[in-house]
Steps between C-alpha positions, in 0.01 A plus 500: 500500500437604143713426191624856466640514846658161460657611172649813679649274758658277262645785297628660826669166600659461153635857504638445859658173383662661203634781731631247736690328204630821373650580851652150536655543164625850570630382842706219339659744242593751786678210695230413752560148600874515484584762766782435749266376783344222289590156603560235224607141601563274203606125541502199282146449388327783699502860568349737752460882450380727790468877373546655847626842374271525205192429729607776736534746216199406331298523835644866561416606147137362512436655846613839374301460181172399697538784750539752225202357318287513827603854577409613141164328517401668850550844380 
């Protein structure tokens, strides 16, 4: 692998990581992670958080987005 290809891969990974960070930040601002189906248990000295509803919602949105991208690229 030459340096130009390696550089392109690093740039693509960096842009992907920045996009992922922006999506997580936006999701937090929109209330993702504090939906009614998310389970939060807090006791003295420890806590447990299980984002069930947020995971289901995120899965549905990503599935729709990936399907739209695949259909757009196949045409």
